[in-house]
Amino acid sequence: MVLPTNLKHVATIEEYNDILKNNENVMICCGRMGPMCVPVYDVMEELQEEYSHVEFRDMLFDNPHAQIIRSLPEARGFMGLPFTIYYKNGKVVAATSSIQNREQITEILDREFN
Amino acid sequence: MEQKKYDVIILGGGPAGLTAGIYLARGKAKTLILDTATIGGQMILTYQIANYPGVEKISGYQLSAIMKKQATTFGCEIVSNIKINSLGLDSPVKKVTVNNKITYTAPAVIIATGGRSRMLNVPGEPEFKGRGISYCATCDGDFFQDKEIIVVGGGNSALEEAVALTKYAGKITIVHEFDHFQAFEHAVTEAKNNPKISFIMESHIVEFLGDESLKAVKIKNLKTGKINKMNTDGAFIFVGYEANTHQLKDTGLELNKWQEVVADENMNTNLKGVVVAGDSRAKRYRQVTTAVADGTIAALSVLEYLNS
Ligand SMILES: Cc1cc2nc3c(=O)[nH]c(=O)nc-3n(C[C@H](O)[C@H](O)[C@H](O)COP(=O)(O)OP(=O)(O)OC[C@H]3O[C@@H](n4cnc5c(N)ncnc54)[C@H](O)[C@@H]3O)c2cc1C
């Protein structure tokens, strides 16, 4: 169960754990193919080259394994798709709910992953 | 500053801009589409489009992807998610500076910047976006299962989305600024007949309150001036659309009182070499079909201008 985007996906909890273990900087956007989600995937796709030190992934919100993201303490109070989580050395360093533009995303990437 | 020259720059990659891009690129004009967000525009906001002739049913996302591919296949260049620093439209060479890095120039510009949903612009609104405040019922409705929510607005979308949200929410209060609705009669009747929906009329939301998520709103009665606090788990805001013309204000371009770009039937504006297409143009009906028609006319007008 993955999203039909051009990004690399996260399909299972095992994969999620591997990605966090093997990458220093990770951004995962968990959503559907809705109007608030698509713009975030679009920006991530564009940033992949410029931010080659960051692992960009998406995850289908309705995949049962996405419970790992839905239940993060940092996502408490989130009531808008997508849930976007930023991890440094496996730890959550930032999280946003609902649509974000390129400026808002790069502000977090530059702050947390530089 | 790096400079790049084109025959035509199109501001906005919704259906109007993409159509113009297809026609211009096929007409062998060196064409660039610049978009401040995602290519597709409001089509991305539409789960399903069923009134675009020739295609029975398609998601807005897919229709956008096809139009984008058509434009790039013919040679149109596209740059999305940019930030515009300055815009010069009133001289023969038009200039657009983006990302503090590149200045694009061209003898002609098409304004296809479309529209967007209005925000309320009250304290707490940006902070609680995605934490209780939503602008999309289809996207976020299921977070509000059995919850008490408010819907702000009194037009067709507000009333229709309120009815759609009764599938999830336990109780819905519609807050509207006038004593009547600006929606079709059937939409008003359907909302009024729904036992889960109640109304607070002639009132404005003046503030959103909460901690990690939205907890309450302050509502001002416009007749008495009294402000009441009401607890709520969510707020869906549908208070209409506005033209994306904020950046065009000091360019010399003629806008009407709703800040829409004024043009003749060939899409020509008051500025030479500047044409407009789609929802940002002053007009009555705003659809994908009308945006596409505008885009065609705008492109053909520009080709004529370039050849004259
Ligand atoms: C929820 C919803 C459902 C709809 N359903 C339908 C439907 O079923 N059928 C139908 O026919 N129509 C529908 N519409 C209407 C239709 O989507 C619009 O009429 C159409 O998309 C307008 O096209 P446009 O190209 O003029 O503008 P938009 O689609 O708004 O595109 C404008 C583009 O310009 C960009 N932009 C904005 N400012 C700038 C700037 N300064 N510089 C550069 N780029 C800029 C924006 O990011 C955007 O990508 C719907 C609209 C909404 C909101």
XYZ file of C-alpha atoms and ligand atoms in Angstrom, chain A residues 35, chain B residues 10-18 33-52 82 84 87 96 111-117 135 161 241 244-248 277-281 283 285-292 294, ligand 1:
117
model
C -5.249 18.791 -2.357
C 3.182 32.868 -18.292
C 2.529 33.583 -14.629
C 0.531 30.647 -13.237
C 0.369 26.967 -14.212
C -3.320 26.204 -13.708
C -5.507 25.126 -16.644
C -5.409 28.646 -18.160
C -1.610 28.926 -18.051
C -0.999 25.337 -19.173
C 5.515 29.017 -17.160
C 6.342 30.273 -13.662
C 4.224 29.141 -10.717
C 4.519 30.198 -7.085
C 3.112 26.811 -5.993
C 2.188 23.447 -7.545
C 1.424 23.143 -11.270
C -2.277 22.421 -11.749
C -3.625 25.261 -9.640
C -7.120 24.759 -8.303
C -7.446 21.535 -10.298
C -5.294 19.970 -7.562
C -8.073 20.921 -5.114
C -10.653 18.946 -7.063
C -10.993 15.244 -6.291
C -13.037 14.543 -9.364
C -13.804 16.576 -12.467
C -16.839 15.262 -14.342
C -17.693 18.278 -16.498
C -14.589 18.573 -18.653
C 9.136 29.861 -7.041
C 8.701 36.288 -7.146
C 7.646 42.189 -11.532
C 10.262 38.808 -13.589
C -1.283 36.608 -16.278
C -2.882 33.270 -15.342
C -2.584 33.469 -11.583
C -6.095 32.171 -10.846
C -7.715 32.369 -7.465
C -7.615 30.915 -3.966
C -9.904 30.455 -1.004
C -10.308 24.508 4.366
C -19.703 21.092 2.873
C -12.528 32.961 -3.358
C -4.394 35.974 -6.930
C -3.484 39.489 -7.975
C -1.828 40.840 -4.821
C 1.558 40.965 -6.544
C 0.097 42.809 -9.542
C -6.492 34.290 -18.800
C -8.558 32.286 -16.335
C -9.942 32.979 -12.883
C -7.809 36.083 -12.256
C -9.655 37.864 -15.087
C -15.554 37.642 -15.503
C -18.072 32.131 -14.735
C -15.029 30.320 -13.400
C -14.497 26.727 -14.497
C -11.737 24.597 -15.993
C -13.445 24.886 -19.394
C -13.603 28.686 -19.239
C -9.976 28.870 -18.022
C -8.884 26.662 -20.921
C -9.263 31.998 -21.961
C -12.765 22.845 -4.644
C -12.919 23.251 -6.089
C -13.595 22.431 -6.968
C -13.751 22.779 -8.317
N -14.405 21.917 -9.156
C -14.474 22.196 -10.485
C -15.066 21.275 -11.390
O -15.534 20.195 -11.006
N -15.118 21.608 -12.709
C -14.602 22.789 -13.185
O -14.645 23.012 -14.399
N -14.057 23.689 -12.348
C -13.973 23.423 -11.009
N -13.390 24.344 -10.160
C -12.921 25.636 -10.700
C -11.608 25.505 -11.480
O -10.703 24.709 -10.727
C -11.012 26.872 -11.743
O -11.955 27.683 -12.411
C -9.754 26.781 -12.623
O -8.780 25.949 -12.013
C -9.150 28.155 -12.884
O -7.996 28.004 -13.626
P -6.841 29.109 -13.673
O -5.751 28.524 -14.499
O -7.412 30.411 -14.068
O -6.374 29.335 -12.181
P -5.846 28.312 -11.011
O -6.333 26.953 -11.259
O -6.195 29.001 -9.756
O -4.274 28.330 -11.222
C -3.503 29.472 -10.971
C -2.062 29.104 -10.722
O -1.307 30.310 -10.598
C -0.385 30.219 -9.529
N -0.082 31.584 -9.051
C -0.782 32.359 -8.187
N -0.194 33.559 -8.034
C 0.908 33.552 -8.824
C 1.925 34.518 -9.123
N 1.921 35.728 -8.572
N 2.891 34.165 -9.980
C 2.929 32.936 -10.562
N 1.977 31.980 -10.320
C 0.984 32.298 -9.477
C -1.101 29.345 -8.524
O -0.151 28.693 -7.676
C -1.843 28.350 -9.417
O -1.073 27.187 -9.667
C -13.222 24.009 -8.809
C -12.533 24.853 -7.917
C -12.365 24.484 -6.568
C -11.620 25.387 -5.643
